[in-house]
Coordinates of C-alpha atoms in Angstrom, one line a residue:
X26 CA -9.9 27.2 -12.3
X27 CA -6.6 25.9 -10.4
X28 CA -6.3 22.0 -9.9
X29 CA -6.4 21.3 -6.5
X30 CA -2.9 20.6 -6.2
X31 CA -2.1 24.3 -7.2
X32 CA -2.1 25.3 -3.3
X33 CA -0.3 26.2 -0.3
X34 CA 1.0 22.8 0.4
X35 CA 2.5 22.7 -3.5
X36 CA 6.2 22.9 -1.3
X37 CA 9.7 21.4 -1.5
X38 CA 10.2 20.8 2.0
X39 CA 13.9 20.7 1.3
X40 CA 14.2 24.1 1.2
X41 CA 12.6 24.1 4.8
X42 CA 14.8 21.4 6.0
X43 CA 12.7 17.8 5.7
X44 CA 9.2 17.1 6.2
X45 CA 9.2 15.2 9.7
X46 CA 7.9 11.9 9.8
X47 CA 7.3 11.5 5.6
X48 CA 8.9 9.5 3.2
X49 CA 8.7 12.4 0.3
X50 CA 10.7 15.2 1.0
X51 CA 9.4 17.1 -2.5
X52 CA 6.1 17.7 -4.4
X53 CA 6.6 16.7 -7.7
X54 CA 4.4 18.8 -10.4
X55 CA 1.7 16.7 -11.8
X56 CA 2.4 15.5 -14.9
X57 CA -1.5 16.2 -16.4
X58 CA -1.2 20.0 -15.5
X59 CA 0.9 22.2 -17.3
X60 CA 0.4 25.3 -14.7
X61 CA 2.9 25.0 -11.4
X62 CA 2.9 27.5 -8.9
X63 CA 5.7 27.5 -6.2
X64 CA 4.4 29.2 -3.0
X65 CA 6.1 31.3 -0.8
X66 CA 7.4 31.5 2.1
X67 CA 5.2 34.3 3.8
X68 CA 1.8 31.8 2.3
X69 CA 3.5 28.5 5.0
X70 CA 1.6 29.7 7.9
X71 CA 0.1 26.3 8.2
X72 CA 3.3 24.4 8.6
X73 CA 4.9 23.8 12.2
X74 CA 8.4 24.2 12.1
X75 CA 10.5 22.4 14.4
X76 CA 14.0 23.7 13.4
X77 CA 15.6 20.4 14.9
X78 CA 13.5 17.9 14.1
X79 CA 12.1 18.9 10.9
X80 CA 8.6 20.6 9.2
X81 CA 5.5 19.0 10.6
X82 CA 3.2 18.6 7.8
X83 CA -0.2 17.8 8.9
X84 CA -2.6 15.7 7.6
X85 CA -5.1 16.7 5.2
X86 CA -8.7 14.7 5.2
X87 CA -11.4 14.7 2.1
X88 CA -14.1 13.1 1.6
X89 CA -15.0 11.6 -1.6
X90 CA -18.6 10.4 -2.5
X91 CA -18.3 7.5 -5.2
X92 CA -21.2 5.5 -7.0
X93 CA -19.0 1.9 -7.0
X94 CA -16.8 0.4 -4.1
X95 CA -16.0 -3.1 -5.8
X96 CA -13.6 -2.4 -8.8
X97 CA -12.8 -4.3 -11.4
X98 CA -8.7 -5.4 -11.7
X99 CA -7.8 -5.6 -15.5
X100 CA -4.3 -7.3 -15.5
X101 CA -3.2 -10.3 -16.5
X102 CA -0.1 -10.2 -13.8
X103 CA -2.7 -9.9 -10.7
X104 CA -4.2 -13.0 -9.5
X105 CA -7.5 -11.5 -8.5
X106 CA -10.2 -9.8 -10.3
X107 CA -11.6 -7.2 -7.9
X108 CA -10.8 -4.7 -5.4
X109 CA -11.9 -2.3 -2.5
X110 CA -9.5 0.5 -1.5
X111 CA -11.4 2.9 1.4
X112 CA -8.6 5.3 1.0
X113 CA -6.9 7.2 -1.7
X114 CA -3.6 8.3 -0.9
X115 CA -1.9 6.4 2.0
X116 CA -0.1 8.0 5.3
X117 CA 2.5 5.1 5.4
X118 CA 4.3 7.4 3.3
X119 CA 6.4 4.5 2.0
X120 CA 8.9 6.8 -0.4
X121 CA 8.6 3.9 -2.8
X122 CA 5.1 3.4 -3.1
X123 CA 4.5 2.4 -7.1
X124 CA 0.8 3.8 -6.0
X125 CA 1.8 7.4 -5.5
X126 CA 0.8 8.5 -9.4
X127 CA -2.6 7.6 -8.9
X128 CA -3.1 10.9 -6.7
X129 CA -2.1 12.7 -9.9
X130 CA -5.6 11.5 -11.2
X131 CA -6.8 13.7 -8.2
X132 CA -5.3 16.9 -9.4
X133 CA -2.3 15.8 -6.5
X134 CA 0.6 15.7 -6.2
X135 CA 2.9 12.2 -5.9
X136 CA 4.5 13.6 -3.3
X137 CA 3.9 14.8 -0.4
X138 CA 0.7 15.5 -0.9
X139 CA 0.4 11.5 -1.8
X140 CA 0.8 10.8 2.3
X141 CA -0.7 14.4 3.7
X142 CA -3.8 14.5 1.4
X143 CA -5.8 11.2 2.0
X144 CA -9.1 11.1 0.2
X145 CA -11.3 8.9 2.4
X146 CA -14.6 7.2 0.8
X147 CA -16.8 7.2 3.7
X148 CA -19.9 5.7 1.6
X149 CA -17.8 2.1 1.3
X150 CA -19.9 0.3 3.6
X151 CA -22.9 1.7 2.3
X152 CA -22.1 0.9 -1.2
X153 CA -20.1 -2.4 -0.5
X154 CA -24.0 -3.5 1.2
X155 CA -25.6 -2.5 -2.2
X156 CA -23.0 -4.3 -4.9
X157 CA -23.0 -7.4 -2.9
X158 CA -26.9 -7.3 -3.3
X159 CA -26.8 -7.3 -6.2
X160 CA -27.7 -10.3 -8.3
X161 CA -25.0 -10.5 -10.7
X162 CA -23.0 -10.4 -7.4
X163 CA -21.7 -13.9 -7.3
X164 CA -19.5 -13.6 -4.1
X165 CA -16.2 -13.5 -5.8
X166 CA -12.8 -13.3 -3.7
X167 CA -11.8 -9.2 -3.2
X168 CA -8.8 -7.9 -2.6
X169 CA -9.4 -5.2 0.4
X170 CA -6.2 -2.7 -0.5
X171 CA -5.6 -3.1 -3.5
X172 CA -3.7 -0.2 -4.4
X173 CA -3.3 2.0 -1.3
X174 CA -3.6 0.5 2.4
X175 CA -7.0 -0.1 4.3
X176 CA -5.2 -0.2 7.6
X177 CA -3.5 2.9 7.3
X178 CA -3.4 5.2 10.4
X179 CA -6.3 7.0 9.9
X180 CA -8.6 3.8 9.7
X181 CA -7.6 3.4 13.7
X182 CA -10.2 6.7 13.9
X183 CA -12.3 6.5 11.2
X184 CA -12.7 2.3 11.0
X185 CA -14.0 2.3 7.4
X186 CA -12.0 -0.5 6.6
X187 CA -13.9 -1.7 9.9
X188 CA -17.0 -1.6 8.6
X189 CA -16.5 -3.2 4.9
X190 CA -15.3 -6.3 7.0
X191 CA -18.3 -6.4 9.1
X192 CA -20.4 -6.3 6.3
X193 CA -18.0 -9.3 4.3
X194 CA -17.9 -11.4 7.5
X195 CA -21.6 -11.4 8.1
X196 CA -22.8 -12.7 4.6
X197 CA -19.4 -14.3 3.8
X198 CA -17.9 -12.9 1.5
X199 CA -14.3 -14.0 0.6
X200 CA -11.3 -11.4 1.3
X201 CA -7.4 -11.2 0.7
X202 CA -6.0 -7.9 2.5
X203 CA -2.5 -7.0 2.0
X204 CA -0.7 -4.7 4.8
X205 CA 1.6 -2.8 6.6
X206 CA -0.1 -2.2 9.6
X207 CA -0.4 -4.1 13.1
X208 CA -3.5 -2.5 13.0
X209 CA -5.6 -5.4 10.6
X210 CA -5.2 -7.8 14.1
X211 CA -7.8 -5.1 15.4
X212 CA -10.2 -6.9 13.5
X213 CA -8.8 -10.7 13.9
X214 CA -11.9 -11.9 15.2
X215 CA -14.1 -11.0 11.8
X216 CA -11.1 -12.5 10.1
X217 CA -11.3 -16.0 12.1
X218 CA -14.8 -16.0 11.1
X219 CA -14.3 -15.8 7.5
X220 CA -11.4 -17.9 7.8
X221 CA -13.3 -20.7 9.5
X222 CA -15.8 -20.4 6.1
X223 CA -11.7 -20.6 4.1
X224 CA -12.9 -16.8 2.9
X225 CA -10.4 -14.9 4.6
X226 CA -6.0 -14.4 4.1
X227 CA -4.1 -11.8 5.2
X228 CA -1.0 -10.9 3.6
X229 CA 1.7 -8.9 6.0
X230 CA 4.3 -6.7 3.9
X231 CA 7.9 -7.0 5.6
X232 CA 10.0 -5.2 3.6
X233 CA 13.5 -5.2 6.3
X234 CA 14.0 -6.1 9.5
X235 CA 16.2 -2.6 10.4
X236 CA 13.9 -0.5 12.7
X237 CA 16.0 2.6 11.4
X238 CA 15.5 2.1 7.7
X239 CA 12.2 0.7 8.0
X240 CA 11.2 3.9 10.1
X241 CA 13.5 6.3 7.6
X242 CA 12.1 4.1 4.4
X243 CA 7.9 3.7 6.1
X244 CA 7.6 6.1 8.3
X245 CA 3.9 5.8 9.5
X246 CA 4.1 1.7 8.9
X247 CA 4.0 -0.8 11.4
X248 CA 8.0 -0.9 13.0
X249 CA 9.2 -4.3 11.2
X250 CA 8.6 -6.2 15.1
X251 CA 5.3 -5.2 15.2
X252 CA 4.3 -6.2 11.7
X253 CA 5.9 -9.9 12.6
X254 CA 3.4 -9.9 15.8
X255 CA 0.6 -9.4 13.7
X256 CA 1.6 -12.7 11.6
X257 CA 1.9 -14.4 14.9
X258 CA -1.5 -13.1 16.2
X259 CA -3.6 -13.8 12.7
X260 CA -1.8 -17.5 12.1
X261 CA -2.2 -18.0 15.9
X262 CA -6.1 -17.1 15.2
X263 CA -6.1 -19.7 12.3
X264 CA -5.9 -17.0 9.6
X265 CA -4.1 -17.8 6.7
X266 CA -1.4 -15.7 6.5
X267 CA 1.6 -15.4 5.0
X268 CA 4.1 -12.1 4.1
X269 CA 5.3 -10.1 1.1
X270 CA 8.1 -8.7 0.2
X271 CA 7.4 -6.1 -1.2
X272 CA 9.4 -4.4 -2.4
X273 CA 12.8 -5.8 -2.3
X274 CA 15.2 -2.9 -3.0
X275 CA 18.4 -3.7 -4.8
X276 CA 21.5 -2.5 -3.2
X277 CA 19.7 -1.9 0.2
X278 CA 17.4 -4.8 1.1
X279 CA 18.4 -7.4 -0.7
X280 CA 20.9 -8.9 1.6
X281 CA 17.8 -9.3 4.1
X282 CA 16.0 -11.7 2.3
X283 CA 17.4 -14.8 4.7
X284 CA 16.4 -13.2 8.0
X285 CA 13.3 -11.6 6.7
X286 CA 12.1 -15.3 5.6
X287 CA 13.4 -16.8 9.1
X288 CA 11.6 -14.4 11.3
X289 CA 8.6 -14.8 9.3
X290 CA 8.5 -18.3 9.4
X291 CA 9.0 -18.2 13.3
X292 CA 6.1 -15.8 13.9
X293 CA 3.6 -18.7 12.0
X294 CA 3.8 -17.7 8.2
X295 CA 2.4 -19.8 6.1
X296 CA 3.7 -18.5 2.4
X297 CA 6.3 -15.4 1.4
X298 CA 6.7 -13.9 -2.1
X299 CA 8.3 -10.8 -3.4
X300 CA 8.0 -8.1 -5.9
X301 CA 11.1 -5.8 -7.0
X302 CA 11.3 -2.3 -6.5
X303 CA 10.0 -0.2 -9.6
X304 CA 10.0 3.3 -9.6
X305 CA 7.1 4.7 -12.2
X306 CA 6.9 8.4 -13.5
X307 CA 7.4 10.5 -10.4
X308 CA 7.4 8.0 -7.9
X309 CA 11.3 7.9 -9.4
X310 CA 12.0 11.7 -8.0
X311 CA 10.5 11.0 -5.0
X312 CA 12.6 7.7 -4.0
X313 CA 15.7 9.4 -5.6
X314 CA 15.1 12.5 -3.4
X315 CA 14.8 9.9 -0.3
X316 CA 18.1 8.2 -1.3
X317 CA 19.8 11.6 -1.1
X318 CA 18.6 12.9 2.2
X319 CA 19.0 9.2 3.8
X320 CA 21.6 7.0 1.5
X321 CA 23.9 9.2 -0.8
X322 CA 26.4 6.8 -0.7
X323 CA 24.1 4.2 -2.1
X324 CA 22.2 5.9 -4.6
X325 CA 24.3 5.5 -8.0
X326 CA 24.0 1.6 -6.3
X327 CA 20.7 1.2 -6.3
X328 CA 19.5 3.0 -9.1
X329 CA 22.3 1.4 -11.7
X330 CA 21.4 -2.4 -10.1
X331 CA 17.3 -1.2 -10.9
X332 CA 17.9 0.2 -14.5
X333 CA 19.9 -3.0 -15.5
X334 CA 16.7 -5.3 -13.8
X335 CA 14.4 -3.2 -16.5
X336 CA 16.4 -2.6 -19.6
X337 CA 17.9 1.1 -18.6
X338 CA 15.2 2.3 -16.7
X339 CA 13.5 2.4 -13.0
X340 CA 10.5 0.6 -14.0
X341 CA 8.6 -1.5 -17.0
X342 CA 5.1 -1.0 -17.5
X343 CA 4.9 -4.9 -19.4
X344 CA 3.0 -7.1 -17.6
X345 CA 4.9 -10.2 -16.7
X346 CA 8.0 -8.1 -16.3
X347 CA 6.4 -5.2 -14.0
X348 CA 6.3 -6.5 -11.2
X349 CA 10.1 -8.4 -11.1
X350 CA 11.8 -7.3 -13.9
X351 CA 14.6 -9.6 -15.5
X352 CA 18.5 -9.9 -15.8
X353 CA 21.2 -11.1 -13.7
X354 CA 19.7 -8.9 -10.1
X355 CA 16.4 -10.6 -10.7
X356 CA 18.1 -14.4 -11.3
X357 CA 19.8 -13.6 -8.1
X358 CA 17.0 -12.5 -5.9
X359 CA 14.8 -15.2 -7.3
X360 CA 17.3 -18.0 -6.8
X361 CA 17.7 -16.7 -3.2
X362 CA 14.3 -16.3 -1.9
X363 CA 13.3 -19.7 -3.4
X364 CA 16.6 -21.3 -1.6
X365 CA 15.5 -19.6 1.9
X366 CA 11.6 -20.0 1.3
X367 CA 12.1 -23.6 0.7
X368 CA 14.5 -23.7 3.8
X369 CA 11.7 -22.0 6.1
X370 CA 8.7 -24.0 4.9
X371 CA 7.3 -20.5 3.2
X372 CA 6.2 -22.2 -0.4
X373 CA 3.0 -24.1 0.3
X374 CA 0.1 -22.3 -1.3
X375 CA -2.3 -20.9 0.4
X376 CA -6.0 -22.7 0.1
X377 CA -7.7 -20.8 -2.6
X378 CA -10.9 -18.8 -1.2
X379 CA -14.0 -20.0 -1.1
X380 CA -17.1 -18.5 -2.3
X381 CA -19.2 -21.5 -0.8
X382 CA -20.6 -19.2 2.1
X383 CA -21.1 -16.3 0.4
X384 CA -25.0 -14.7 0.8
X385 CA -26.7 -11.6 -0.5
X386 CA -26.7 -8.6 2.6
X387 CA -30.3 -7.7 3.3
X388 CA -31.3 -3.8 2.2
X389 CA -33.7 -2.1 4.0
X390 CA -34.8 -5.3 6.1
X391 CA -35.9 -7.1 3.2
X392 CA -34.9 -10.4 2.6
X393 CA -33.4 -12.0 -0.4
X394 CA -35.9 -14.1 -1.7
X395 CA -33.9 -16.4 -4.0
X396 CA -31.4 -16.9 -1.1
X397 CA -30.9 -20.4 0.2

């Protein structure tokens, strides 16, 4: 039987002209199948085409039924131990995203299919309510996004995401969410109270400050303006907040560090780190593919400054180096940031979450007897 990925939407949307509103203008094969089929024109009759403005690829929703929600986060280079991601696959469509190979696992594409193909686990709340039950469950901190976004756009309609929180915020359960999307202020006041219990931060990834790159570079993100109001609104909530980063791209965002730190400090953030850009199996076609359509003139730039941060190539899979790299670009960005983050205020740490709060959800209207 043909993996899923051996479909109509196996394209390379270059050949159409690009894919309008995506970061990926190509469908990488996946590199666990060893059968690719490219699809004909004549078989695209589920494509819009626009001939000015580009092929409208539409959005693609499955549903995935899962027996866990709450996984566990086996790296040494992570400061957290568990994770929730409601989605697989992300709309952002960030052309860098170093989470795009984990569709292959689907039978996906990195590619487009990646940000047109979102796998959503519906069950979340229902399971989250179950593993927190549990009594091994001790209320550890979770990372809500972990890998892919939980306020993507298509959590505006179908508030998974939503729901896990409500759930968290009624038995106190500590969370860190990490975003792109004005959309996590939706859901402010279930932050404030978990963040008056210090079992709630919000991490706001700001990657520029250039509404045209950020819209060329994210194109279903928040616009940079918007993400800074949602560090206003969260901070103004008394969320801990603070932004990322993430990723800093050599030879094209780097010189942003200054005003990216300054307009988050403004807006009420409270901490800033960073991560460099790293380009793992496919994800490097992708990005590389990007740079042509958007940047030709700085793609021999960017890709020389990122193989000499990780020893001749786009990305290192070591932990300790992964996520920064080394060499002389890395010096340089670190030095920087840590000049303008002390500058701005942005290098306090953030309180660590607390797990004081944290009781068992009911099931079934039954009460936990050993709870306090």
């Amino acid at each position: 039987m043909y993996p899923r990925s051996i479909t109509t939407r196996q394209i390379d949307a270059r050949r159409l002209g690009h894919a309008r509103g995506r970061g990926a203008s190509i469908n990488p094969p996946n590199r666990f199948e060893t059968l690719r089929l490219d699809v004909l024109d004549e078989h695209r009759e589920h494509i819009k085409h626009d001939i000015d403005a580009g092929v409208q690829v539409l959005t693609e929703v499955e549903a995935e039924t899962s027996r866990t929600i709450i996984n566990r986060v086996d790296s040494p280079d992570m400061p957290f131990n568990w994770t929730i991601n409601p989605y697989r696959g992300c709309e952002h469509g960030c052309a860098y995203c170093y989470a795009r190979p984990s569709h292959e696992h689907l039978g996906f594409s990195c590619g487009l299919d990646f940000e047109t193909r979102i796998v959503a686990r519906r069950d979340a709340p229902d399971l989250l309510r179950h593993e927190l039950a549990r009594p091994r469950w001790t209320g550890e901190p979770i990372v809500l996004s972990g890998v892919t976004d939980a306020y993507q756009p298509l959590e505006r309609r179908l508030r998974i995401t939503r729901s896990c929180l409500e759930i968290m915020a009624a038995c106190g359960q500590p969370v860190s969410i990490v975003t792109k999307n004005h959309l996590v202020t939706r859901d402010v006041e279930l932050l404030r109270l978990l963040a008056e219990r210090q079992a709630a931060r919000v991490m706001l990834s700001i990657t520029t400050l250039d509404t045209d790159l950020a819209r060329r570079l994210e194109p279903r993100a928040s616009a940079p303006a918007d993400r800074l109001r949602a560090v206003e609104t969260l901070s103004q909530a008394g969320v801990p907040v603070g932004i990322m980063m993430a990723p800093i791209v050599p030879g094209l965002t780097d010189h942003e560090i200054a005003p990216v730190l300054r307009a988050a400090a403004n807006a009420g953030a409270h901490t800033a780190n960073w991560v460099m850009l790293r380009l793992p199996y496919q994800v490097e076609s992708v990005f590389t593919a990007w740079l042509e359509r958007w940047y030709p003139d700085r793609r021999s730039r960017v890709l020389k400054r990122l193989r000499e941060t990780f020893g001749g190539r786009t990305y290192s899979p070591r932990f300790g180096r992964r996520l920064i790299g080394d060499g002389p670009w890395t010096a340089q960005i670190r030095e920087t940031f840590d000049l303008f983050a002390n500058r701005y205020g942005l290098t306090r740490q953030l309180e660590p979450l607390s797990s004081a709060s944290f009781r068992r959800p009911a099931l079934d209207g039954q009460l936990d007897l050993f709870a306090d």
